Short mmCIF file of C-alpha atoms in Angstrom, two decimals:
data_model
loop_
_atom_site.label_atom_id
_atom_site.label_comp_id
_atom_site.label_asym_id
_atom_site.label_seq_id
_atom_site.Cartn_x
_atom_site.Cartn_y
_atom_site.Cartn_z
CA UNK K 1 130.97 89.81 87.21
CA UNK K 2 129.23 87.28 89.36
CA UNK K 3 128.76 88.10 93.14
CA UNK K 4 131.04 84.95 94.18
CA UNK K 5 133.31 86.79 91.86
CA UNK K 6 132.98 89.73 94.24
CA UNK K 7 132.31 88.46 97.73
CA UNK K 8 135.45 89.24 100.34
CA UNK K 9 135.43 86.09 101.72
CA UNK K 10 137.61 85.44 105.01
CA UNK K 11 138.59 81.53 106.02
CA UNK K 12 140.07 81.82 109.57
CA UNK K 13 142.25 78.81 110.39
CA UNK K 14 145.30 77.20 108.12
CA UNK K 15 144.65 73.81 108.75
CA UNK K 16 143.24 70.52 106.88
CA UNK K 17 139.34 72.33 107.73
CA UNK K 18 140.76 75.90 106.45
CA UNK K 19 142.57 74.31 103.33
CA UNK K 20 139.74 72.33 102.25
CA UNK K 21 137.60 75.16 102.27
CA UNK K 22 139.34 77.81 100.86
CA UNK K 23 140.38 75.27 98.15
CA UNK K 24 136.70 74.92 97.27
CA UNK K 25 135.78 78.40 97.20
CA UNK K 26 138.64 78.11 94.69
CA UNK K 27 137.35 75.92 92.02
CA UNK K 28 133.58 77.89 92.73
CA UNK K 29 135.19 80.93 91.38
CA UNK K 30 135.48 83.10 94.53
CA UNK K 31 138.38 85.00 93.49
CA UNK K 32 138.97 87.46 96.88
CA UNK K 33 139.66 85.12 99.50
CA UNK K 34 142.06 84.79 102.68
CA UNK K 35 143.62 82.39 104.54
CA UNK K 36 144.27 83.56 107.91
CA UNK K 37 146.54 81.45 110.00
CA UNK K 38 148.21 82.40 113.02
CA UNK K 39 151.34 80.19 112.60
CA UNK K 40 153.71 80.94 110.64
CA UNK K 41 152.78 77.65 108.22
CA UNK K 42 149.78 75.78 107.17
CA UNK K 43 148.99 73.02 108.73
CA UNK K 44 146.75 72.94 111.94
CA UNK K 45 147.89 70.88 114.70
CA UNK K 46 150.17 68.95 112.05
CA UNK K 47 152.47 72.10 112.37
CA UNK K 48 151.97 73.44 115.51
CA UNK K 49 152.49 70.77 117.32
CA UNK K 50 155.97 68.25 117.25
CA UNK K 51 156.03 66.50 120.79
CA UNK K 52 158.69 63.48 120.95
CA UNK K 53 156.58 60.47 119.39
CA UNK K 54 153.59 62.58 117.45
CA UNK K 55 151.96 60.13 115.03
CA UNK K 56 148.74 60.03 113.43
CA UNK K 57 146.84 56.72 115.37
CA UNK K 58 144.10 56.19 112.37
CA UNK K 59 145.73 54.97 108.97
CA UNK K 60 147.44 57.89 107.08
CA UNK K 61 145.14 57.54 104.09
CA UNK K 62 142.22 59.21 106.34
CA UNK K 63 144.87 62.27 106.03
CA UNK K 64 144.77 62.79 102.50
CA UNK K 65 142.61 65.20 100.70
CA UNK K 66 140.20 64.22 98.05
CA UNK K 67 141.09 66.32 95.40
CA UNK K 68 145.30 65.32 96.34
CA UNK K 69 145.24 61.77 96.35
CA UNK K 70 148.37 60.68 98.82
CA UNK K 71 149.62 56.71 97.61
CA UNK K 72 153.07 57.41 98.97
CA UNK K 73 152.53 56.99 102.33
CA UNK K 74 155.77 55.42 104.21
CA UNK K 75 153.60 53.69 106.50
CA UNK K 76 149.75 52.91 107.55
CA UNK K 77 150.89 55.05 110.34
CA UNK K 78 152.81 57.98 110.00
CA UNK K 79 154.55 60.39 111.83
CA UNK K 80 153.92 64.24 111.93
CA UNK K 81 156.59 65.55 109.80
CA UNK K 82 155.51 63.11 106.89
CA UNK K 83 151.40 64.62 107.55
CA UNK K 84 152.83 68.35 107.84
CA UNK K 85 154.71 67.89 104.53
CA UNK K 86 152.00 66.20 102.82
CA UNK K 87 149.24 69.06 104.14
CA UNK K 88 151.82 71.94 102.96
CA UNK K 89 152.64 70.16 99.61
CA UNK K 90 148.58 69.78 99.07
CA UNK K 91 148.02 73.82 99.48
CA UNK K 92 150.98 74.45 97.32
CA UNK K 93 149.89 72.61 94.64
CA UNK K 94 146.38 73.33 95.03
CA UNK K 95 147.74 77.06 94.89
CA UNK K 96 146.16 78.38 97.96
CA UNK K 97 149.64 80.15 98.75
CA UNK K 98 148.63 83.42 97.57
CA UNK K 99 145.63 83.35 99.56
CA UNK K 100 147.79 82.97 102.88
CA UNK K 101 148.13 85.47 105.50
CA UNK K 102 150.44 83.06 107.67
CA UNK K 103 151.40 84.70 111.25
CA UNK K 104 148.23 86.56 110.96
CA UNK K 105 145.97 86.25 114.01
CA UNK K 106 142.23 86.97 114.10
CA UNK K 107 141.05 88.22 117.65
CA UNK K 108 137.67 89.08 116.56
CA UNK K 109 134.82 88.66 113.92
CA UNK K 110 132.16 91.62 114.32
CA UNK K 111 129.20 91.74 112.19
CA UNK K 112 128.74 95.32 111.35
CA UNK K 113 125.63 94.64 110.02
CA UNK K 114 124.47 95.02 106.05
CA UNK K 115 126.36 91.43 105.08
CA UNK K 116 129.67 93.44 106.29
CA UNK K 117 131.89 91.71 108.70
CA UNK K 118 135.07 93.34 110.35
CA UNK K 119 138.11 90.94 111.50
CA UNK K 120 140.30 92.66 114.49
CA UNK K 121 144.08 91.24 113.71
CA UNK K 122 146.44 90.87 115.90
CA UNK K 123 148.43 93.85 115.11
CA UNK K 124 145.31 95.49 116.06
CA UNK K 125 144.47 96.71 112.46
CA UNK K 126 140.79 95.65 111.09
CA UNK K 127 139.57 94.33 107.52
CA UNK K 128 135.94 94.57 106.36
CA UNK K 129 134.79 90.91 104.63
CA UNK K 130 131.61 89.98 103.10
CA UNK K 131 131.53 86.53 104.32
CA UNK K 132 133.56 84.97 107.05
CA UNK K 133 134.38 80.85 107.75
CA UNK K 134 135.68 79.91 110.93
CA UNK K 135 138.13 76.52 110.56
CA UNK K 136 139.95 77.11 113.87
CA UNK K 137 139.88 73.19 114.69
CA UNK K 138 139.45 71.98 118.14
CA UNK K 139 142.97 72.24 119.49
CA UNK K 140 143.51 75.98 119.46
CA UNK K 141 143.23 76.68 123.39
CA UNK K 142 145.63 74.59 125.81
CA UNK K 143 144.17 73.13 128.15
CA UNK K 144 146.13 71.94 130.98
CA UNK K 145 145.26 69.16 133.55
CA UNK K 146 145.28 70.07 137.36
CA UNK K 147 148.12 67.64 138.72
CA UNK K 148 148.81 68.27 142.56
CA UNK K 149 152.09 68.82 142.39
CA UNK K 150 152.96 70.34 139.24
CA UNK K 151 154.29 73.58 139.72
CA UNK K 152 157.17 71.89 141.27
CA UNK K 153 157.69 69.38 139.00
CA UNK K 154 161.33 69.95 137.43
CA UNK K 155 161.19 67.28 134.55
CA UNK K 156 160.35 66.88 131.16
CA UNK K 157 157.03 67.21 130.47
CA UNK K 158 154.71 68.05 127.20
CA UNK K 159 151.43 69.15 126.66
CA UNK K 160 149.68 69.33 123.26
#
């Protein structure tokens, strides 16, 4: 069997970054790998996230994956249900699905040394990998402005 055949390979992050990757580790024969995303759906931000008005603001075709060509696009512009959809249909047919640990988080990546990493869960438990990719995407930690005033503002607001 050939090591890629063997490596425990560990992509952290569901999103366009953690699909992509994991889909090429596909087609290179890696056979053990997992998808850990924290949601409970792939996706990224595209999931995650559903304020009043979310649309993409660059034309939809820079959403689509290479190897799952998108020409049905409803607009040049399109909102986030139509890139979620697109992103989960993508994985599905790509058939990363059985790779997915959705609702899984990963609090920590230790290198144990000898090519051995261990991933703390959220559920506290631990899993030993050979290799481990970190696709976590830049919009995983809020980040809220300091507005005087805020605590006692009573309206809407959102925050992505």
């Amino acid at each position: 069997m050939a090591e890629r055949e063997r490596l425990k390979v560990a992509v952290i992050g569901g999103g366009p970054l953690g699909l992509s990757v994991a889909r090429e580790l596909k087609v290179g024969n890696f056979a053990d790998f997992t998808i850990f995303e924290a949601a409970n759906a792939v996706g990224g931000t595209w999931h995650t996230h559903s304020y009043p008005g979310l649309a993409c603001d660059v034309w939809a075709h820079s959403y689509t994956f290479p190897w799952a060509r998108n020409p049905d696009w409803s607009a040049n512009f399109v909102d986030q249900p139509e890139i979620e959809a697109y992103i989960q249909r993508a994985a599905k047919e790509a058939g990363l699905m059985p790779h997915l640990r959705s609702g899984t988080r990963v609090d920590a990546a230790d290198y144990q040394g000898g090519g051995v990493w261990q991933l703390t869960l959220g559920d506290g438990s631990t899993e030993q990998f050979g290799a481990v990719i970190s696709c976590i995407g830049n919009q995983f930690t809020p980040l809220l402005p300091q507005v005087p005033g805020m605590e006692n503002f009573t309206g809407e607001s959102w925050h992505s």
